[in-house]
Coordinates of C-alpha atoms in Angstrom, one line a residue:
M1 CA 76.8 62.6 -225.4
A2 CA 76.2 59.3 -223.9
D3 CA 72.7 58.3 -224.5
A4 CA 72.2 57.0 -220.9
T5 CA 72.8 60.7 -219.9
A6 CA 70.5 62.4 -222.5
S7 CA 68.7 65.7 -221.6
P8 CA 65.7 65.2 -219.2
A9 CA 63.9 68.0 -221.4
V10 CA 63.5 65.4 -224.2
S11 CA 60.1 65.8 -225.4
R12 CA 57.6 63.0 -224.0
I13 CA 55.3 63.6 -226.9
W14 CA 58.2 62.7 -229.3
L15 CA 59.2 59.9 -227.2
L16 CA 55.7 58.5 -227.4
V17 CA 55.4 58.8 -231.1
K18 CA 58.7 56.7 -231.5
A19 CA 57.4 54.1 -228.9
V20 CA 54.0 53.8 -230.8
I21 CA 55.8 53.3 -234.1
L22 CA 58.1 50.8 -232.7
R23 CA 55.3 48.7 -230.9
A24 CA 53.5 48.3 -234.4
L25 CA 56.7 47.0 -235.8
M26 CA 57.5 44.7 -232.9
R27 CA 53.9 43.3 -233.5
I28 CA 55.0 42.6 -237.0
G29 CA 58.1 41.0 -235.9
M30 CA 56.4 38.9 -233.3
F31 CA 54.1 37.5 -236.0
F32 CA 57.2 36.0 -237.8
H33 CA 58.6 35.0 -234.3
G34 CA 55.3 32.7 -234.4
Y35 CA 57.2 30.7 -236.9
P36 CA 58.5 28.0 -237.4
L37 CA 55.4 25.8 -236.7
P38 CA 53.8 24.9 -234.3
G39 CA 53.4 28.4 -233.2
P40 CA 53.4 29.7 -229.6
P41 CA 50.1 29.0 -227.6
A42 CA 47.4 31.6 -226.9
P43 CA 46.9 32.1 -223.1
H44 CA 44.2 29.9 -221.7
F45 CA 42.5 33.0 -219.9
T46 CA 43.0 36.5 -218.7
R47 CA 42.4 38.3 -215.5
R48 CA 42.5 42.1 -215.0
L49 CA 44.2 43.7 -212.0
P50 CA 41.2 45.7 -210.2
G51 CA 41.5 49.4 -210.8
H52 CA 43.5 49.7 -213.9
S53 CA 44.1 48.2 -217.3
V54 CA 46.8 45.6 -216.1
K55 CA 46.0 42.3 -217.6
L56 CA 47.4 38.8 -216.4
H57 CA 47.5 36.0 -219.0
F58 CA 47.4 32.6 -217.7
Y59 CA 49.0 29.4 -219.3
T60 CA 48.0 26.3 -217.7
P61 CA 49.0 22.6 -217.6
K62 CA 46.5 20.3 -219.1
E63 CA 45.0 18.9 -216.0
Y64 CA 44.3 22.2 -214.9
A65 CA 40.7 22.0 -215.8
N66 CA 40.2 19.1 -213.2
A67 CA 41.7 21.4 -210.4
S68 CA 38.2 22.3 -209.2
S69 CA 37.2 18.6 -208.6
N70 CA 40.3 17.4 -207.1
G71 CA 41.5 20.5 -205.3
H72 CA 45.1 20.2 -206.8
R73 CA 47.0 23.7 -206.5
Y74 CA 49.9 24.4 -208.9
P75 CA 53.1 26.2 -208.4
V76 CA 53.0 29.5 -210.3
V77 CA 55.6 31.3 -212.5
V78 CA 55.1 35.0 -212.8
N79 CA 56.5 36.2 -215.9
F80 CA 57.7 39.6 -217.3
H81 CA 58.1 40.4 -221.0
G82 CA 60.9 42.3 -222.3
G83 CA 61.0 45.3 -224.5
G84 CA 62.9 48.0 -222.6
F85 CA 59.7 48.8 -220.4
C86 CA 58.5 50.6 -223.5
L87 CA 57.6 47.7 -225.9
G88 CA 56.2 44.3 -225.8
R89 CA 53.3 42.4 -224.6
A90 CA 52.6 39.4 -222.3
T91 CA 52.4 37.0 -225.2
D92 CA 55.6 37.4 -226.3
D93 CA 57.1 34.6 -224.2
A94 CA 54.3 32.2 -225.0
R95 CA 57.0 29.5 -226.3
W96 CA 58.6 29.7 -222.8
A97 CA 55.2 29.4 -221.0
Q98 CA 54.4 26.3 -223.0
I99 CA 57.6 24.4 -222.1
V100 CA 57.3 25.6 -218.2
T101 CA 53.7 24.4 -218.1
N102 CA 54.6 20.9 -219.7
I103 CA 57.9 20.3 -217.8
A104 CA 57.3 22.1 -214.6
N105 CA 53.6 21.5 -214.1
A106 CA 52.8 25.0 -213.1
V107 CA 50.7 27.8 -214.0
V108 CA 52.6 30.6 -215.8
V109 CA 51.0 34.1 -215.2
S110 CA 52.3 36.7 -217.9
V111 CA 51.9 40.3 -216.7
D112 CA 51.0 42.9 -219.3
Y113 CA 52.6 45.5 -216.8
R114 CA 52.1 49.3 -218.0
L115 CA 54.4 50.8 -220.6
A116 CA 56.5 53.9 -220.6
P117 CA 56.7 56.6 -221.5
E118 CA 52.9 56.8 -220.9
H119 CA 53.8 55.1 -217.4
P120 CA 57.4 55.8 -216.3
F121 CA 59.2 54.1 -213.3
P122 CA 58.2 52.6 -211.3
A123 CA 54.5 51.7 -212.6
A124 CA 56.2 48.5 -214.0
V125 CA 57.6 47.5 -210.7
D126 CA 54.4 48.6 -209.0
D127 CA 52.4 46.3 -211.4
G128 CA 54.6 43.5 -210.7
V129 CA 53.9 43.6 -206.9
E130 CA 50.3 44.3 -207.4
A131 CA 50.1 41.0 -209.7
L132 CA 51.8 39.1 -206.9
L133 CA 49.4 40.3 -204.1
Y134 CA 46.4 39.6 -206.5
L135 CA 47.4 36.1 -207.2
Q136 CA 47.9 35.5 -203.4
E137 CA 44.4 36.9 -202.9
H138 CA 42.6 34.9 -205.5
A139 CA 45.0 31.8 -205.1
S140 CA 42.0 29.3 -203.8
E141 CA 39.6 30.1 -207.0
L142 CA 42.7 29.9 -209.4
H143 CA 44.0 26.7 -207.8
L144 CA 47.4 28.1 -207.1
D145 CA 50.0 27.2 -204.5
T146 CA 51.5 30.7 -203.7
S147 CA 54.1 29.0 -201.4
R148 CA 55.8 27.8 -204.3
V149 CA 56.4 30.8 -206.8
T150 CA 59.1 31.5 -209.3
L151 CA 59.6 34.8 -211.0
S152 CA 61.0 34.7 -214.7
G153 CA 61.7 37.6 -217.3
F154 CA 63.5 38.7 -220.2
S155 CA 65.7 41.7 -220.6
A156 CA 63.7 44.5 -218.8
G157 CA 61.4 41.7 -217.5
G158 CA 64.6 40.2 -216.1
N159 CA 65.2 43.5 -214.4
L160 CA 61.6 43.2 -212.9
V161 CA 62.7 39.6 -211.8
F162 CA 64.8 41.3 -209.2
S163 CA 63.4 44.7 -208.6
V164 CA 59.6 43.4 -207.9
P165 CA 60.6 41.0 -204.8
L166 CA 62.8 44.1 -203.6
L167 CA 60.0 46.3 -203.6
L168 CA 57.7 43.7 -202.4
R169 CA 60.0 42.8 -199.2
S170 CA 60.7 46.8 -198.7
R171 CA 56.7 47.2 -198.3
F172 CA 56.0 44.3 -196.2
S173 CA 59.3 44.4 -193.8
A174 CA 58.8 44.6 -190.2
S175 CA 59.8 48.4 -190.2
T176 CA 57.1 49.3 -192.9
P177 CA 53.6 49.8 -191.6
P178 CA 51.3 47.5 -193.5
S179 CA 48.9 50.3 -194.3
L180 CA 51.7 52.4 -196.0
S181 CA 50.5 53.8 -199.3
Y182 CA 52.4 55.4 -202.0
F183 CA 52.9 59.2 -202.1
S184 CA 53.8 61.6 -205.2
S185 CA 57.3 62.6 -205.3
S186 CA 56.4 66.2 -204.6
S187 CA 54.8 65.2 -201.2
L188 CA 57.9 63.5 -200.4
E189 CA 60.4 66.3 -201.1
N190 CA 60.4 67.6 -197.4
A191 CA 59.4 64.3 -195.5
S192 CA 61.5 62.6 -193.0
R193 CA 61.5 58.9 -194.5
P194 CA 63.9 56.3 -195.1
D195 CA 66.1 56.8 -198.3
L196 CA 64.1 54.2 -200.3
S197 CA 61.0 56.2 -200.0
R198 CA 62.2 58.9 -202.3
Y199 CA 61.5 56.0 -205.2
D200 CA 58.1 55.6 -204.1
S201 CA 55.0 56.2 -206.8
S202 CA 52.1 58.1 -207.0
H203 CA 50.2 54.7 -207.5
K204 CA 48.5 53.7 -204.4
L205 CA 49.5 50.0 -204.3
L206 CA 48.2 48.8 -201.3
A207 CA 44.6 50.6 -201.7
T208 CA 43.4 47.9 -203.9
T209 CA 44.3 44.9 -201.6
T210 CA 43.5 43.5 -197.9
T211 CA 46.8 41.9 -197.8
T212 CA 48.9 43.1 -194.6
A213 CA 52.4 42.4 -193.4
T214 CA 51.3 39.4 -191.0
D215 CA 49.3 37.6 -193.7
L216 CA 51.6 38.1 -196.6
N217 CA 52.5 34.2 -197.1
L218 CA 53.5 34.3 -200.9
R219 CA 56.8 32.6 -201.0
I220 CA 59.2 33.2 -203.8
V221 CA 61.3 30.0 -204.2
S222 CA 63.2 30.9 -207.3
L223 CA 64.2 33.4 -209.9
V224 CA 65.1 33.0 -213.6
S225 CA 66.2 36.0 -215.4
W226 CA 67.2 36.0 -218.9
Y227 CA 69.7 38.6 -220.0
P228 CA 68.5 41.2 -217.6
V229 CA 69.2 45.2 -217.5
L230 CA 70.6 45.9 -214.0
D231 CA 72.3 49.1 -213.8
F232 CA 70.8 52.2 -215.1
V233 CA 73.5 54.2 -213.8
L234 CA 76.2 52.9 -215.7
P235 CA 76.4 55.1 -219.2
R236 CA 75.5 53.2 -222.2
D237 CA 78.4 54.0 -224.2
V238 CA 80.5 52.4 -221.3
R239 CA 78.5 49.3 -221.2
R240 CA 78.6 49.2 -225.3
G241 CA 82.4 49.8 -225.2
R242 CA 82.6 46.8 -222.7
C243 CA 80.9 44.6 -225.2
A244 CA 82.7 41.9 -227.0
H245 CA 81.0 42.6 -230.3
P246 CA 79.7 46.3 -230.3
K247 CA 78.1 46.1 -233.5
K248 CA 75.9 43.2 -232.4
S249 CA 74.6 45.4 -229.2
L250 CA 71.2 47.2 -229.3
P251 CA 71.6 50.6 -231.3
S252 CA 71.6 54.0 -229.3
C253 CA 68.5 55.0 -231.0
L254 CA 66.8 52.2 -229.0
T255 CA 68.5 52.4 -225.7
T256 CA 68.1 56.0 -225.7
L257 CA 64.4 55.7 -226.3
F258 CA 64.1 53.1 -223.4
D259 CA 65.9 54.8 -220.8
N260 CA 64.6 58.3 -221.3
S261 CA 61.1 57.1 -221.4
Y262 CA 61.1 54.8 -218.4
L263 CA 63.7 56.9 -216.1
P264 CA 63.1 60.5 -217.3
N265 CA 64.2 61.5 -213.7
H266 CA 68.0 60.8 -213.5
D267 CA 67.9 60.8 -209.5
D268 CA 65.7 57.4 -210.2
R269 CA 68.5 55.4 -211.9
S270 CA 70.3 54.7 -208.6
S271 CA 66.9 53.2 -207.1
P272 CA 67.4 49.7 -206.1
F273 CA 64.0 49.3 -207.7
A274 CA 65.2 50.6 -210.8
S275 CA 69.1 49.4 -210.6
P276 CA 68.8 45.9 -208.7
I277 CA 72.5 45.6 -208.9
R278 CA 72.6 48.7 -206.6
A279 CA 70.1 47.3 -203.7
P280 CA 71.7 47.3 -200.2
P281 CA 73.0 43.8 -199.4
E282 CA 70.6 43.4 -196.7
L283 CA 67.8 43.8 -198.7
I284 CA 69.1 41.5 -201.3
C285 CA 69.5 39.1 -198.5
E286 CA 66.0 39.4 -197.3
A287 CA 64.0 39.9 -200.4
L288 CA 65.5 37.5 -202.9
P289 CA 65.3 33.7 -202.6
T290 CA 68.4 31.2 -202.4
D291 CA 67.8 29.7 -205.8
V292 CA 68.6 32.3 -208.7
F293 CA 69.2 31.5 -212.4
I294 CA 70.9 34.2 -214.6
Y295 CA 71.2 33.6 -218.8
M296 CA 73.6 36.0 -220.3
C297 CA 74.6 36.6 -224.0
E298 CA 78.3 37.0 -225.1
W299 CA 77.6 39.7 -227.6
D300 CA 75.4 41.7 -225.2
M301 CA 76.1 45.0 -223.6
L302 CA 74.4 43.8 -220.6
L303 CA 77.0 40.8 -220.0
H304 CA 79.3 42.4 -217.7
E305 CA 77.0 43.8 -215.1
G306 CA 75.2 40.3 -215.1
Q307 CA 78.5 38.8 -214.3
E308 CA 79.0 41.4 -211.6
F309 CA 75.5 40.7 -210.1
V310 CA 76.2 37.0 -210.0
H311 CA 79.3 37.7 -207.9
Q312 CA 77.2 40.1 -205.6
L313 CA 74.6 37.6 -205.1
E314 CA 77.0 34.7 -204.4
G315 CA 78.6 37.2 -201.7
Q316 CA 75.1 37.1 -200.0
G317 CA 75.1 33.4 -199.8
K318 CA 72.6 32.7 -202.7
R319 CA 72.9 30.0 -205.0
V320 CA 73.4 31.1 -208.3
R321 CA 73.5 29.0 -211.6
S322 CA 74.5 31.5 -214.4
M323 CA 75.3 30.7 -218.0
M324 CA 76.8 32.9 -220.8
I325 CA 75.3 31.7 -224.2
E326 CA 78.1 32.1 -226.5
Q327 CA 77.9 33.9 -229.9
S328 CA 74.6 35.2 -229.2
K329 CA 73.2 38.6 -229.0
H330 CA 70.6 40.3 -226.7
A331 CA 67.2 38.7 -227.1
W332 CA 68.8 36.1 -229.2
D333 CA 65.8 33.7 -228.4
K334 CA 63.1 36.3 -230.0
S335 CA 64.4 36.0 -233.3
V336 CA 62.0 37.1 -236.0
N337 CA 63.6 34.8 -238.5
P338 CA 61.0 32.2 -239.5
F339 CA 63.9 29.8 -240.1
R340 CA 65.8 30.0 -236.9
D341 CA 66.9 27.0 -235.2
Q342 CA 63.9 26.9 -232.5
G343 CA 65.3 23.6 -231.2
R344 CA 68.7 25.4 -230.0
I345 CA 66.5 27.9 -228.0
D346 CA 64.2 25.1 -226.4
V347 CA 67.4 23.5 -225.1
F348 CA 67.8 26.1 -222.8
Y349 CA 64.2 26.6 -221.9
L350 CA 63.8 23.0 -221.2
A351 CA 67.0 23.0 -218.8
A352 CA 65.6 26.1 -217.1
A353 CA 62.2 24.5 -216.7
E354 CA 63.8 21.1 -215.4
Q355 CA 65.5 23.2 -212.7
M356 CA 62.4 25.0 -211.6
K357 CA 60.4 21.7 -211.4
K358 CA 63.1 20.4 -209.1
I359 CA 63.0 23.5 -206.8
F360 CA 59.1 23.3 -206.6
E361 CA 59.3 19.8 -205.7
E362 CA 62.0 20.3 -203.0
G363 CA 60.0 23.5 -202.0
R364 CA 63.5 25.2 -200.6
E365 CA 63.1 28.1 -198.2
M366 CA 65.0 31.5 -198.3
E367 CA 68.7 31.3 -196.6
C368 CA 70.4 34.2 -195.6
P369 CA 74.2 34.0 -194.2

């Protein structure tokens, strides 16, 4: 049986046990990822979103400490870590954050979103949207320019780079009442609502913010997505079969855990907030900025869906810069080998940060055909 179509009766307790074990192993691995020296920086400070445990980790430029006196506001890069929506922490991308703060002179905010199986879809997407709203509401005290925002992410986080602005747009579109809260799936079974409403969660996103559709002035100017998962409908065995080097792809024991933990309800897998590649064209046009960067890996089962999404975005008038990193497998930059060539990884990070800096300086607007 294909691992993407495993029985929905899979024990949630057993999924949790496996996830907890893998989280412990990943922490050990990320310890070794801290080498070669100099190691990745620690966040300069953290903030907790009101009402729950989600933390935001802030990495700031050197001059940030002077912002209170000179009134300077920094562009923002909101980052989402990888780990199949089950593993990982906001500090996993600290090397990326360091390069971005140095090159783009931006504040990087890495989101410690809730993990599955304890918090399945759409908890991670909800947390991403709420993080953006929090940053807008506290922009003045945090010295942030929320008219210049970039989203970045890796793997599962690369998915959130697209799904978060899609959900944000759907919540604050002209046809959506600003006071709309989330409803449980049971309350929606017989409700007459647009098709997208069946993907609402029971987390009352707007209950903790005073932001309305009329004063939402947060502007996302670019997206940077690294080896994203974009289509949960396509079975994993099909994706693995399309891989140029299947033995280099993620093993089925991991992908089964990820998919069944995050998306136990198979109907949710076609949601545009789970599978951005299946979002309606008009939503993609309205929700996503003009400038999009997608980095893919040659030996990754996600390569083909990434390439397909590039063509889809280009068809919607987006300015897409995509790159396939040759002879590299999924999450190649997160190698736990302490003797890896970190300089080879940093070359890609530096190039992406330079592009982000250029866009921040130009302040590009969204464009739709």
